[in-house]
C-alpha positions as semicolon CSV with decimal commas, in nm:
position;residue;x (nm);y (nm);z (nm)
1;M;1,848;3,212;-2,099
2;S;1,574;2,959;-2,027
3;G;1,572;2,629;-1,846
4;N;1,343;2,354;-1,727
5;H;1,196;2,418;-1,386
6;S;0,998;2,158;-1,194
7;P;0,681;2,281;-1,019
8;P;0,699;2,320;-0,642
9;P;0,579;2,017;-0,445
10;L;0,215;1,998;-0,344
11;A;0,178;2,085;0,024
12;V;-0,009;1,810;0,207
13;Q;-0,145;1,769;0,558
14;H;-0,104;1,415;0,682
15;A;-0,118;1,213;1,002
16;Q;-0,066;0,850;1,095
17;L;-0,211;0,645;1,377
18;S;-0,208;0,274;1,453
19;D;-0,427;0,088;1,701
20;L;-0,336;-0,241;1,866
21;G;-0,693;-0,369;1,850
22;M;-0,868;-0,615;2,079
23;R;-0,710;-0,948;1,983
24;R;-0,333;-0,898;1,959
25;A;-0,071;-0,864;2,231
26;N;0,170;-0,686;1,996
27;N;0,115;-0,432;1,722
28;Q;0,193;-0,578;1,380
29;D;0,107;-0,261;1,187
30;A;0,368;-0,040;1,024
31;V;0,333;0,288;0,838
32;I;0,560;0,540;0,671
33;S;0,509;0,879;0,508
34;V;0,766;1,021;0,267
35;V;0,683;1,381;0,179
36;T;0,937;1,553;-0,043
37;D;1,025;1,921;-0,056
38;D;1,241;1,877;-0,367
39;P;1,072;1,997;-0,690
40;A;1,250;1,741;-0,909
41;T;1,155;1,451;-0,683
42;W;0,797;1,577;-0,666
43;S;0,779;1,594;-1,045
44;Q;0,910;1,238;-1,092
45;R;0,786;1,050;-0,785
46;G;0,561;1,273;-0,572
47;H;0,480;1,195;-0,210
48;L;0,455;0,835;-0,087
49;F;0,251;0,680;0,194
50;V;0,266;0,310;0,286
51;V;0,069;0,106;0,541
52;A;0,122;-0,264;0,619
53;D;-0,052;-0,507;0,854
54;G;0,166;-0,804;0,940
55;M;0,069;-1,167;0,985
56;G;0,254;-1,437;1,170
57;A;0,324;-1,564;1,518
58;H;0,523;-1,368;1,772
59;A;0,755;-1,114;1,606
60;A;0,709;-1,245;1,251
61;G;0,418;-1,017;1,159
62;E;0,595;-0,715;1,302
63;L;0,906;-0,790;1,099
64;A;0,711;-0,849;0,778
65;S;0,526;-0,517;0,799
66;K;0,846;-0,332;0,890
67;L;1,028;-0,483;0,593
68;A;0,743;-0,368;0,368
69;V;0,749;-0,006;0,479
70;D;1,131;-0,001;0,472
71;N;1,174;-0,159;0,130
72;V;0,893;0,000;-0,073
73;P;1,011;0,363;-0,040
74;T;1,376;0,270;-0,092
75;A;1,303;0,090;-0,418
76;Y;1,041;0,340;-0,541
77;F;1,273;0,639;-0,519
78;K;1,573;0,450;-0,660
79;L;1,420;0,333;-0,988
80;P;1,458;0,647;-1,204
81;Q;1,454;0,448;-1,527
82;L;1,090;0,349;-1,466
83;S;0,773;0,555;-1,477
84;A;0,611;0,624;-1,140
85;P;0,342;0,353;-1,183
86;A;0,596;0,093;-1,293
87;A;0,836;0,191;-1,014
88;L;0,565;0,163;-0,748
89;R;0,458;-0,182;-0,863
90;Q;0,822;-0,297;-0,884
91;A;0,893;-0,155;-0,538
92;V;0,614;-0,366;-0,387
93;R;0,746;-0,672;-0,571
94;E;1,095;-0,612;-0,431
95;A;0,951;-0,577;-0,082
96;N;0,778;-0,912;-0,131
97;Q;1,108;-1,070;-0,232
98;A;1,284;-0,929;0,075
99;I;1,013;-1,061;0,311
100;N;1,004;-1,400;0,139
101;H;1,383;-1,430;0,154
102;K;1,383;-1,355;0,525
103;G;1,107;-1,607;0,590
104;E;1,271;-1,879;0,384
105;H;1,605;-1,843;0,564
106;S;1,487;-1,828;0,925
107;I;1,280;-2,091;1,101
108;D;1,139;-1,826;1,334
109;F;0,992;-1,627;1,044
110;Q;0,877;-1,899;0,805
111;G;0,542;-1,823;0,643
112;M;0,528;-1,465;0,768
113;G;0,344;-1,211;0,558
114;T;0,189;-0,870;0,547
115;T;-0,066;-0,668;0,362
116;C;0,069;-0,361;0,186
117;T;-0,117;-0,059;0,054
118;C;0,073;0,231;-0,101
119;L;-0,046;0,574;-0,210
120;A;0,174;0,792;-0,428
121;I;0,048;1,146;-0,485
122;V;0,200;1,273;-0,807
123;P;0,134;1,590;-1,010
124;Q;-0,113;1,404;-1,234
125;G;-0,323;1,255;-0,953
126;C;-0,253;0,946;-0,746
127;L;-0,130;0,588;-0,773
128;V;-0,241;0,308;-0,542
129;A;-0,049;-0,020;-0,524
130;H;-0,215;-0,288;-0,318
131;V;-0,180;-0,643;-0,188
132;G;-0,409;-0,781;0,084
133;D;-0,709;-0,631;0,257
134;S;-0,578;-0,306;0,406
135;R;-0,795;-0,049;0,231
136;A;-0,732;0,288;0,070
137;Y;-1,019;0,536;0,054
138;R;-1,072;0,879;-0,094
139;L;-1,284;1,123;0,107
140;R;-1,437;1,399;-0,100
141;D;-1,751;1,605;-0,043
142;F;-1,836;1,398;0,267
143;S;-1,836;1,079;0,060
144;L;-1,595;0,786;0,098
145;E;-1,484;0,596;-0,211
146;Q;-1,289;0,272;-0,164
147;L;-0,999;0,269;-0,409
148;T;-0,882;-0,089;-0,347
149;F;-1,029;-0,436;-0,384
150;D;-0,997;-0,660;-0,080
151;H;-0,787;-0,966;-0,155
152;S;-0,997;-1,170;0,084
153;L;-1,194;-1,490;0,040
154;I;-1,518;-1,309;0,120
155;W;-1,465;-1,034;-0,139
156;E;-1,343;-1,263;-0,414
157;T;-1,626;-1,512;-0,361
158;A;-1,880;-1,228;-0,365
159;A;-1,721;-1,082;-0,679
160;A;-1,764;-1,419;-0,849
161;G;-2,138;-1,385;-0,787
162;Q;-2,170;-1,697;-0,575
163;M;-2,322;-1,527;-0,273
164;S;-2,364;-1,176;-0,130
165;E;-2,095;-1,039;0,097
166;E;-2,345;-1,015;0,384
167;N;-2,438;-1,385;0,359
168;L;-2,077;-1,492;0,313
169;A;-1,976;-1,321;0,636
170;A;-2,173;-1,584;0,826
171;V;-1,977;-1,876;0,680
172;I;-1,632;-1,739;0,588
173;P;-1,401;-1,571;0,843
174;K;-1,333;-1,208;0,757
175;N;-0,958;-1,244;0,808
176;V;-0,894;-1,507;0,537
177;I;-0,692;-1,321;0,274
178;T;-0,589;-1,450;-0,067
179;R;-0,282;-1,235;-0,130
180;S;-0,005;-1,101;0,092
181;L;0,361;-1,011;0,073
182;G;0,604;-1,274;0,192
183;P;0,464;-1,626;0,175
184;H;0,543;-1,669;-0,196
185;A;0,847;-1,570;-0,402
186;S;0,626;-1,362;-0,632
187;E;0,286;-1,201;-0,587
188;N;0,040;-1,011;-0,805
189;V;0,023;-0,641;-0,723
190;D;-0,289;-0,439;-0,801
191;L;-0,220;-0,091;-0,935
192;E;-0,486;0,177;-0,957
193;V;-0,407;0,499;-1,146
194;R;-0,637;0,796;-1,086
195;H;-0,582;1,095;-1,313
196;F;-0,816;1,325;-1,126
197;A;-0,751;1,691;-1,062
198;L;-0,592;1,740;-0,723
199;Q;-0,799;1,968;-0,505
200;C;-0,551;2,183;-0,323
201;R;-0,474;2,530;-0,199
202;R;-0,133;2,686;-0,233
203;G;-0,006;2,976;-0,033
């Protein structure tokens, strides 16, 4: 008798660290790692990592980033009818709706937002969903490759060919971003699909 057997999950080493930085009194970063040991889940959804950097006065930025890292995994793993890329993009959209709803219905959180960068490692390679300027990189053979495009005024102006990024830095603040989760009811979500061979060791 034969049956369908999902491959065992890829074993990954991972760590997470957040730094308060020099300018803030409270940490508005949030991060979550969801590593599965279930072969079926690995085959359909893989491992998921999410980082968010909140924006907003007082506790608003903290809440926005927390809502992002809470809502993205919940939606991603509960959309079995969608492919992994479609589910990841939809999960970020649903997180945006949750943050926007909270901001629209509370005067203390109006206008709050957060960046959101998600990495899903699946059997075929990796998926990166991205809004804002929190970056995802790949380190391989001592070389860093940026996988995301900064949704910032500097990057988008430079991409339009109007001025180099180095010259723009003197006239445009680095922290002016053009996309984030929360301020608007809907937001465009970048999705990068990399079908590269995963370099791994089993055993």
